[in-house]
XYZ file of C-alpha atoms in Angstrom:
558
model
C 65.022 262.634 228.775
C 68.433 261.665 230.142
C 69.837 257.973 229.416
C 72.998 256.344 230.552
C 75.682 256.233 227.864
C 77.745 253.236 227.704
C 81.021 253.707 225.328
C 84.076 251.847 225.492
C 87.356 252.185 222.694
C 85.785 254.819 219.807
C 88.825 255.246 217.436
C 88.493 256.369 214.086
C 85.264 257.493 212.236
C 83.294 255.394 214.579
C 84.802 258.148 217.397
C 83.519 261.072 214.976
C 79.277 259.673 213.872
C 79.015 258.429 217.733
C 79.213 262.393 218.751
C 76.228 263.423 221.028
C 74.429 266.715 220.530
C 73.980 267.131 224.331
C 76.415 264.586 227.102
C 76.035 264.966 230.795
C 79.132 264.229 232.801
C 79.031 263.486 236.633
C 79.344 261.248 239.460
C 82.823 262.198 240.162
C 85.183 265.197 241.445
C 85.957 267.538 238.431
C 88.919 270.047 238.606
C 88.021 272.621 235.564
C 91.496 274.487 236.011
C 90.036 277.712 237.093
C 91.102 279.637 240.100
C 87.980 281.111 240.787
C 85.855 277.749 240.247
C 88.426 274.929 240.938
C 86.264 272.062 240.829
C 82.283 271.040 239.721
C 80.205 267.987 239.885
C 78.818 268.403 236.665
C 79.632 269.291 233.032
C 77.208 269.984 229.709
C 78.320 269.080 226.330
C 76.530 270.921 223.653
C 78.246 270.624 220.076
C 81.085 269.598 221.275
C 81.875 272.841 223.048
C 80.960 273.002 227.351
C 77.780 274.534 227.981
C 78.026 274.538 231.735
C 80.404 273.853 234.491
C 79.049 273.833 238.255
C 77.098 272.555 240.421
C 74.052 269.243 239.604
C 71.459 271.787 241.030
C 72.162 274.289 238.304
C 72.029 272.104 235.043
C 70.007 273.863 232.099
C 66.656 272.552 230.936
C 67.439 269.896 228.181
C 65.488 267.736 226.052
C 67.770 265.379 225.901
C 71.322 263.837 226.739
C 73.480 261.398 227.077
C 75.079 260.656 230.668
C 78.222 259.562 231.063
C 79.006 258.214 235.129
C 82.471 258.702 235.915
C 81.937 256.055 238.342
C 84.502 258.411 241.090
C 86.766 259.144 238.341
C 88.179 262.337 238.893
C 87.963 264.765 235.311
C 90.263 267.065 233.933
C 90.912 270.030 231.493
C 92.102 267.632 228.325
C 95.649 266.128 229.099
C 98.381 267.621 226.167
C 101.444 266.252 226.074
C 104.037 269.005 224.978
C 106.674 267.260 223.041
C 106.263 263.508 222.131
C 106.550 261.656 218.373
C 103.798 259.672 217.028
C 105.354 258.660 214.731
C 107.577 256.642 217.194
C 105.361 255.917 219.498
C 103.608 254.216 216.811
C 106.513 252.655 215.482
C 107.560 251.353 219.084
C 104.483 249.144 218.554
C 105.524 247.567 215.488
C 109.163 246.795 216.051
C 111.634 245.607 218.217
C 110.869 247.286 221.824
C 113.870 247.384 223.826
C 112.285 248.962 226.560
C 112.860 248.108 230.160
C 115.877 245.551 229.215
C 118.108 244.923 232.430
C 121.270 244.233 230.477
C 123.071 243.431 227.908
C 122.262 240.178 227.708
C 118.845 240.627 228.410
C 118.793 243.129 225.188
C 120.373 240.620 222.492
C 118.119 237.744 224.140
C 115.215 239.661 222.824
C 117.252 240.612 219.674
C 117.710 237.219 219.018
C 114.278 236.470 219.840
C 113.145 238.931 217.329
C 115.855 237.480 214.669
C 114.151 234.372 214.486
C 110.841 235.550 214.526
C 111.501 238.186 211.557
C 114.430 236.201 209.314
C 113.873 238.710 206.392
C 115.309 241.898 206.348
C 116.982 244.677 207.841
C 115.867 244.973 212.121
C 115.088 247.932 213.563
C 114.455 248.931 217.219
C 114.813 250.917 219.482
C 114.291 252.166 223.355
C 118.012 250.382 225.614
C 119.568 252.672 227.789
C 122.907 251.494 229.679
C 122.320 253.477 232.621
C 121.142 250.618 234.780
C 122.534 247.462 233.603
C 125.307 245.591 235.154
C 127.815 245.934 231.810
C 127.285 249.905 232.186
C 128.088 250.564 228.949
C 127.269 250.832 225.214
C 125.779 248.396 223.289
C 128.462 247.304 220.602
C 128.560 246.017 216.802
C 129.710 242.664 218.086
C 126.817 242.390 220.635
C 124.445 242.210 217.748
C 126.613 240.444 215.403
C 126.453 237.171 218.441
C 122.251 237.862 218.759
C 121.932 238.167 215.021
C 124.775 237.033 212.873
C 125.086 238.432 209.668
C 121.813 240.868 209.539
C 121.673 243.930 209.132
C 120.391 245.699 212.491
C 119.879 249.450 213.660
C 119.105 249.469 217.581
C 118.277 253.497 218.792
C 119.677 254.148 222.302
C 115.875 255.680 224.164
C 116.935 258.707 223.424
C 117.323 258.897 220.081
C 120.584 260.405 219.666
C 122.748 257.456 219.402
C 122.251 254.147 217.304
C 124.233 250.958 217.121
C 124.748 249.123 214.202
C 125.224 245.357 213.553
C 128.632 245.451 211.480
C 126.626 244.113 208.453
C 124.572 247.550 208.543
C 128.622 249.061 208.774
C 129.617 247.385 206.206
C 126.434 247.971 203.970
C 126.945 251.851 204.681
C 130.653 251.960 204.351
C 131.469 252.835 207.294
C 134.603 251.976 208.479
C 138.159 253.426 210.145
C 138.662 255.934 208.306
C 135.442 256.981 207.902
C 135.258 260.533 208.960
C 132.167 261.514 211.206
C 130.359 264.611 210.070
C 129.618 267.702 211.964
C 127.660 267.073 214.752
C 128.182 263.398 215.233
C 130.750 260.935 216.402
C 131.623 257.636 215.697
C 132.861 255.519 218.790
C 135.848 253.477 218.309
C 137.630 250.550 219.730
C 141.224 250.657 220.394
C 142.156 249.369 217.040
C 140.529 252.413 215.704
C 137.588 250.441 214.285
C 134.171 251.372 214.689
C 132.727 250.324 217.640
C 129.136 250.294 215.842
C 127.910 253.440 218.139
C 127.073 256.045 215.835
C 125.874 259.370 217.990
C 123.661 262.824 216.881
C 124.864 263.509 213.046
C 126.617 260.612 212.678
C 122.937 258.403 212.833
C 122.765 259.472 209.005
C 125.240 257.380 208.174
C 123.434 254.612 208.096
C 119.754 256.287 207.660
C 119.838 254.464 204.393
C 119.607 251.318 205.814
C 116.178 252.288 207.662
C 113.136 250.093 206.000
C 111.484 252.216 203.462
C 107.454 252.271 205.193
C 104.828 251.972 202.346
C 101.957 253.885 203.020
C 99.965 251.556 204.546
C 102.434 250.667 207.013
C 102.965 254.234 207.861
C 99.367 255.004 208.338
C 99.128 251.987 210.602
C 101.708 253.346 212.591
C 100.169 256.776 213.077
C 96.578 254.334 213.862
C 98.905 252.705 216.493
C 100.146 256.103 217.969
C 96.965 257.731 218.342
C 95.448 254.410 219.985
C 98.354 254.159 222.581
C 97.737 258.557 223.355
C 94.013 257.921 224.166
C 94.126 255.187 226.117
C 97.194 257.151 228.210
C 94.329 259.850 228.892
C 96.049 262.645 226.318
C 93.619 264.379 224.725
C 96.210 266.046 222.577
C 99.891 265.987 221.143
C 102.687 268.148 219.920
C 104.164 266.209 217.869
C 107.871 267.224 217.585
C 110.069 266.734 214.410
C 106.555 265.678 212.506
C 108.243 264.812 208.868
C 107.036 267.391 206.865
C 105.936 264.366 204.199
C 103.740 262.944 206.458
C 101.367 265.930 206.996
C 99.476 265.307 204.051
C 98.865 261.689 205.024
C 97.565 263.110 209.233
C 95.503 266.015 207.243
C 93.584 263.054 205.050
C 93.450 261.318 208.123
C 91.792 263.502 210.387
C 89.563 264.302 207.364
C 88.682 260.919 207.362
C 87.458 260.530 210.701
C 91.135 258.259 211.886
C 92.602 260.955 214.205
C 90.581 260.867 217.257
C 93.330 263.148 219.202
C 94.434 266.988 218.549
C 98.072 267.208 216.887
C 99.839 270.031 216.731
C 102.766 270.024 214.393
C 106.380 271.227 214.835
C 107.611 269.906 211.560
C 111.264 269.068 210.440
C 113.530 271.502 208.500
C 113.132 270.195 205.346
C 109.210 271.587 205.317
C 110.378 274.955 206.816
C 110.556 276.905 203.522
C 107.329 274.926 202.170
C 105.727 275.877 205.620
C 106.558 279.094 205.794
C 105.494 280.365 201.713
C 101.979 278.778 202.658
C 101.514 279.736 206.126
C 100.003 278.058 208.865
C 97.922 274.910 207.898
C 94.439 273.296 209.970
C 92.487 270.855 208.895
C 89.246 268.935 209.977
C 88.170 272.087 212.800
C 92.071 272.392 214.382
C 92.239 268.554 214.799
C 95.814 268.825 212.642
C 97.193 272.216 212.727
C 100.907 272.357 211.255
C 102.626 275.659 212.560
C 105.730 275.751 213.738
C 109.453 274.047 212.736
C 111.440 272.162 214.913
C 115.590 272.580 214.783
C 118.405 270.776 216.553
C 120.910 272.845 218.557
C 122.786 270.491 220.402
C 122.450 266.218 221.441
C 121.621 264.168 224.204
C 122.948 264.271 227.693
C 122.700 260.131 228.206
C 124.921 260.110 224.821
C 127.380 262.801 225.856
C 126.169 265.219 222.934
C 124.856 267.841 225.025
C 126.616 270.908 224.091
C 128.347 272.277 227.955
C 130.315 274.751 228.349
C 132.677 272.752 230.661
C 133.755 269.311 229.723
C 131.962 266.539 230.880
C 132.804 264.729 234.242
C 133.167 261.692 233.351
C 134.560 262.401 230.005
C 136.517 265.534 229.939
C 138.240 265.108 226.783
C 134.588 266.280 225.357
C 132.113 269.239 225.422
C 129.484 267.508 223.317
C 128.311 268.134 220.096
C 126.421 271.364 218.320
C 124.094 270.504 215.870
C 124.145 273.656 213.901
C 125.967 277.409 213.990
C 124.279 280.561 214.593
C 125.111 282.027 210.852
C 123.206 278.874 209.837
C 120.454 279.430 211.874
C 119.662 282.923 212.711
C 118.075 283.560 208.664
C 116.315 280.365 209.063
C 114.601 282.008 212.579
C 114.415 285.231 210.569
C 112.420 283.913 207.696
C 109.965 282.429 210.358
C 109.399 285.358 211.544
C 108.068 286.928 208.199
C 106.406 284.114 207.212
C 104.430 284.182 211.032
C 105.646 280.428 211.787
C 106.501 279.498 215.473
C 110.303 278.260 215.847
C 110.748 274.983 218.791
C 114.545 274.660 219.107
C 115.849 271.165 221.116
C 119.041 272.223 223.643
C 119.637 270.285 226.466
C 122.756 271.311 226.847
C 123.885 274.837 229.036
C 125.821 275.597 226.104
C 122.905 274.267 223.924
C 120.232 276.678 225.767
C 122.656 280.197 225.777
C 123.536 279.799 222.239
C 119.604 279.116 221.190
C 118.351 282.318 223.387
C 121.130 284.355 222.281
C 120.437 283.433 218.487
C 116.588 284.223 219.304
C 117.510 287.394 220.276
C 119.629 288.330 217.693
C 116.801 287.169 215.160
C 114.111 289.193 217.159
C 115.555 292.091 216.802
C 116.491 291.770 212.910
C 112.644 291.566 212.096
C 110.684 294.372 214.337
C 107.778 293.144 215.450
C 105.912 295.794 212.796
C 107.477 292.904 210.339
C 105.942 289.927 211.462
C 102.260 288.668 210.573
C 101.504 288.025 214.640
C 103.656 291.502 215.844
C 105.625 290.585 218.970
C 103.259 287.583 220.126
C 105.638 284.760 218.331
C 105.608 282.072 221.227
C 109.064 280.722 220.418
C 109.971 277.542 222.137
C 113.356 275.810 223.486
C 112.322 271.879 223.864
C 113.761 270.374 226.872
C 116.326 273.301 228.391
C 117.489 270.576 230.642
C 120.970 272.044 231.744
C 121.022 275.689 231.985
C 123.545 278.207 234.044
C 121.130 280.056 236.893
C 122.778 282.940 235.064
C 120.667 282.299 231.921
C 117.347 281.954 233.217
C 116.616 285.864 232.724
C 116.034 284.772 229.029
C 113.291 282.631 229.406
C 111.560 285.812 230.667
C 113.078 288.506 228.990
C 112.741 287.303 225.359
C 110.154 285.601 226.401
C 110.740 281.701 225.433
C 108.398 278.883 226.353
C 110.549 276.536 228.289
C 109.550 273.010 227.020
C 110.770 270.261 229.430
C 109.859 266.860 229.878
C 109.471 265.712 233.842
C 110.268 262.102 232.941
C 113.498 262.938 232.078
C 114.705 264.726 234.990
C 113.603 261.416 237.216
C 115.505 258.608 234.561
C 118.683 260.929 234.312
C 119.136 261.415 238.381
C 120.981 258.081 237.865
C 123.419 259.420 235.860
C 123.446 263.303 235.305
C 125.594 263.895 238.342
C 128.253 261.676 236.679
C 128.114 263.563 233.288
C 127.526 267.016 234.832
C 129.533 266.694 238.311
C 127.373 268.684 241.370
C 127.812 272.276 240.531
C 125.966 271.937 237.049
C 122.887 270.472 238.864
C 122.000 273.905 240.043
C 120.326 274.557 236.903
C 119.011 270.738 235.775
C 115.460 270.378 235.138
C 115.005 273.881 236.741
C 111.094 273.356 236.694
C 109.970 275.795 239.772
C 112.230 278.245 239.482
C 111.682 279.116 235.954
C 107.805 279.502 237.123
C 108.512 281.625 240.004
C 110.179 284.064 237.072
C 106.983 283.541 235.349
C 108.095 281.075 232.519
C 105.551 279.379 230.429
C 106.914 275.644 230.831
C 105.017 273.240 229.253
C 105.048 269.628 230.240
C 105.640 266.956 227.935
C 107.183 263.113 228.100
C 109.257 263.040 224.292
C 107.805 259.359 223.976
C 109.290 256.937 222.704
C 112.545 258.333 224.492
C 110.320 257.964 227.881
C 106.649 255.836 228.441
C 104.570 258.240 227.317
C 102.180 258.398 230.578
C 101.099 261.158 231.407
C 100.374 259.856 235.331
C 104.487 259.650 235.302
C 105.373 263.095 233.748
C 102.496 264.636 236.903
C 104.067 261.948 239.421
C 108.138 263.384 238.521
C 107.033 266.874 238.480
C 105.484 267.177 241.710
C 107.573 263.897 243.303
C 111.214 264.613 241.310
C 111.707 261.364 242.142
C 111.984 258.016 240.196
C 109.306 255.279 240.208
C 110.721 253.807 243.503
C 110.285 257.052 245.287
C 114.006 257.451 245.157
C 115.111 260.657 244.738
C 119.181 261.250 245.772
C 120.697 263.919 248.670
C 121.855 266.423 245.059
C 118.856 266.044 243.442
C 117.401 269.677 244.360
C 114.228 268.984 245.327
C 113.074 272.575 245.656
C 112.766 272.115 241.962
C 109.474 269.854 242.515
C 106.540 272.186 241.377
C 102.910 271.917 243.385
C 99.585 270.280 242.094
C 97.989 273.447 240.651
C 101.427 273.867 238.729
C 101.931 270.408 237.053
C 98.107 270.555 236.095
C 99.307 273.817 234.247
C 101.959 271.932 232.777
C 100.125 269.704 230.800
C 96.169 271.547 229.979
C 96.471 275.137 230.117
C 100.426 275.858 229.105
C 100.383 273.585 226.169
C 97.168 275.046 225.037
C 98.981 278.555 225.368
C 102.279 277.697 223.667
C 99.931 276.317 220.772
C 97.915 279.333 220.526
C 94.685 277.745 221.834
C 94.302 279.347 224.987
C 90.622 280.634 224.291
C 89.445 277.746 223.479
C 91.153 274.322 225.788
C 93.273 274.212 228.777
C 90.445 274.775 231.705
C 86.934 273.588 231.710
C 85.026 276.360 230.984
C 81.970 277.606 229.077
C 82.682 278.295 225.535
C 85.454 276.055 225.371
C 85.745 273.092 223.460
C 84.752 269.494 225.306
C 88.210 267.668 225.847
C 88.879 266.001 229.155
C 90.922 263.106 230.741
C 89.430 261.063 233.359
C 91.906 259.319 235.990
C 91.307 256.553 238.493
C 93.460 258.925 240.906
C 93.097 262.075 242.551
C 96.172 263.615 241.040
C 94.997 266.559 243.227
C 94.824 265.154 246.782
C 95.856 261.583 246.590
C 99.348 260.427 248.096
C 102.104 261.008 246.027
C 103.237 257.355 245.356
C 99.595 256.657 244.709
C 99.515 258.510 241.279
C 101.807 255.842 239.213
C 98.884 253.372 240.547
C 96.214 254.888 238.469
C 95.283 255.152 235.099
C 93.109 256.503 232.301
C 89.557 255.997 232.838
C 88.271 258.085 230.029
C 89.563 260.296 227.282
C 87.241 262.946 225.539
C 87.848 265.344 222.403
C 85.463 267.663 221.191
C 82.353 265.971 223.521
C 83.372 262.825 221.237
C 84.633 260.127 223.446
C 88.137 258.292 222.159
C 88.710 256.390 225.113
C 86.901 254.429 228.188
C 87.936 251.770 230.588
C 86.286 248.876 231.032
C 85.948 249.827 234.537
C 87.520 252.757 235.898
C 88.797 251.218 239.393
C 89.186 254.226 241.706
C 92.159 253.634 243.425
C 92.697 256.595 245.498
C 90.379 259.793 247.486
């Protein structure tokens, strides 16, 4: 017997009791990720793990199953993005979203906004970028002080490397003139020396004090917020970068509990590395949370001029940006992952950033022979977002090998301004997406949300478009860098699944593997190009268990 299935939002332990034994999807085009059988019509669900792929004619006996109508929906291997925080994302939910603010003024407006909505305590936000408005520059202490007089207020540049702060929050941290910034950070400064309230990379801990204290609750409401803003984008999946390493118990009792309808891998932050490493790899509730690899800083942001280059910046020559962290720090850290069998992500955006990383991989892969390590030579190191690299340094993406982790979003936000900061030459080897495949590079597509949306219909439109959301791209732009369909589908089911070690069981739809799929209301395979940032998520599916369904999945495109 075969009945129609009718599911809509299923977050949560509803998501896990409403599994079916045996689901039936059809009635739209399915791309399973394999060469050899590139599409189907229909899929069997059997335990959560695919019990056939192919053609309606071919469908085993069953007693019984649900059917779920993709109503022309078009279904994919499970959607992973590579490199995103849920904690932020969660967070962008429940606090000031500066997102998509045309100015200045238009920023403090909804500061002030904000202010007089929340008159108790500190305000945090986050998500302005300068690079479009008509002040072109910096927010500023004073800008806040006028939305919000006398509070205390921390507002995070998208990217997350810079923060400005109110000059209550200065005052409350003691920062003032001759306030020295620490390794790694700066402090801007007007021309009477005094802070300007821009506090870049390192110097953000300044004030880190100042940050609202979650309580539990809270924190586990963002994390509910998070994982209900990742299904309804389509992702089936996250690696979540910097996880805090004291929030893992609170996502393993979650997923336990039936509240984390989406796969998370964890790159955690340093402070769990030696914790991590003594204990070994940790999975919880069948793989939903697996914690097994640390996440390091090598350099900053481009947008914030903390990039580490080699040359000075264009547009600011008197800098070179800003290392994070030396390799006699680093290389026994890598080391002791090693022995301890631990994957290592590394962030450099920077071309100084990326050589320094590879070069300190090296130097740590050949300290501890691969006879020395629990997994031998198959370690799967990572550099997370090798934006800016010399052509010259591309041989050690292969050579090592490293998984080159790079967000498409970012490549189509920074066109705006990257030639500025880098000048022409540099863009040779920016966002160098196709011709770090052609060497046969493992790059894995991801969005960093909150820095960028978070959809993963953008991160497929940039990579294959490598233009922005207007369809404007620029005449230095290097658009031989695009990548095809077949590769950006890589990028975001089958890579990720490889860099996490998951390979044999998600990526492709396939038998054997386990039932996770995003549905889209677009063709990301045939449809025009512009016509992919019209669609959305349709359905989302983990483990045969689905997380996520439209109301009505309006096909937009063939």
């Amino acid at each position: 017997m075969i009945r129609p299935l009718f599911l809509a939002l299923l977050l949560g332990s509803a998501a896990s009791s409403a599994a079916a034994q045996e689901l039936l999807i059809r009635g739209g085009t399915i791309y399973t990720g394999v060469a050899e059988q590139p599409t189907a019509e229909v899929v069997l669900v059997q335990d959560g793990r695919i019990a056939y792929v192919g053609p309606a004619s071919g469908v085993p006996e069953i007693d019984y199953a649900e059917t779920l109508d993709l109503q022309g929906a078009t279904l994919f291997p499970g959607f992973t993005d590579g490199h995103a925080h849920l904690d932020g994302i969660g967070w962008r939910e429940l606090t000031l979203n500066l997102e998509g603010s045309t100015s200045v003024a238009e920023a403090m407006a909804r500061l002030a906004a904000w202010a007089e909505e929340n008159p108790e305590g500190p305000i945090v936000g986050r998500g302005w970028i300068e690079t479009h408005w008509p002040e072109a520059r910096f927010l500023t202490a004073a800008d806040l002080d006028a939305a919000a007089p006398g509070r205390i207020v921390l507002l995070s540049r998208s990217d997350g490397h810079a923060v400005v702060a109110s000059s209550a929050a200065l005052a409350a941290a003691g920062v003032d003139a001759s306030t020295v910034a620490p390794s790694g950070g700066e402090i801007l400064k007007g021309p009477d020396g005094s802070p300007s309230g821009l506090l870049v990379d390192a110097a953000e801990q300044l004030v880190a004090g100042l940050m609202p204290q979650a309580d539990p609750e809270a924190l586990r409401e963002a994390y509910r917020a998070g994982f209900r803003v990742e299904a309804a984008y389509g992702w089936t999946g996250i690696h979540f970068m910097s996880a805090p390493w004291r929030d893992i118990p609170l996502l393993e009792a979650m997923a336990e509990a039936g509240e984390a309808p989406l796969r998370i891998y964890n790159s955690v932050t340093p402070d769990g590395a030696a914790a991590l490493i003594a204990g070994g790899p940790r999975s919880v509730a069948d793989g939903r949370i697996i914690t097994r690899a640390i996440k390091y800083y090598a350099d900053g942001a481009l947008g914030s001029r903390g990039a580490a280059l080699f040359e000075p910046y264009a547009d600011r020559p008197e800098t070179t940006g800003l290392m994070q962290i030396t390799g006699e720090e680093i290389i026994p850290l890598y080391e002791a992952a090693l022995r301890g069998g631990i994957q290592v992500a590394t962030h450099a955006i920077g071309d100084r950033g990326n050589a320094s990383v590879a070069e300190w991989y090296q130097q740590a892969l050949n300290a501890v022979p691969a006879g020395d390590r629990p997994h031998g030579a198959d370690v799967r190191w990572r550099i997370e977002h090798a934006q800016i690299l010399r052509p010259s340094d591309y041989h050690w993406f292969k050579d090592l090998p490293i998984i080159a982790s790079m967000q498409p979003s970012h490549a189509i936000g920074d066109l705006h301004f990257a030639p500025a900061r880098l000048g022409d030459a540099r863009l040779d080897g920016a966002y160098a997406w196709h011709s770090l495949v052609d060497m046969g590079v493992i790059v894995v597509g991801g969005s960093d949300a909150p820095v960028e949306r978070g959809d993963p219909l953008i991160e497929f439109y940039a990579a294959v478009a490598r233009a922005d959301l207007e369809g404007f791209q620029g005449p230095d732009w290097r658009p031989g860098e695009a990548v095809d369909r077949a590769t950006a589908l890589k990028m975001f089911t089958l890579w990720p699944a490889w860099a996490s070690f998951r390979e044999d069981e998600l990526g492709t739809i396939e038998v054997g593997k386990r039932a996770d799929f995003s549905a889209f209301s677009v063709n990301l395979m045939t449809a025009p190009v512009a016509d992919i940032l019209n669609g959305r998520a349709t359905l989302t599916v983990v483990d045969g268990v689905v997380v996520y369904r439209a109301e009505s999945p309006m096909r937009i495109a063939p």
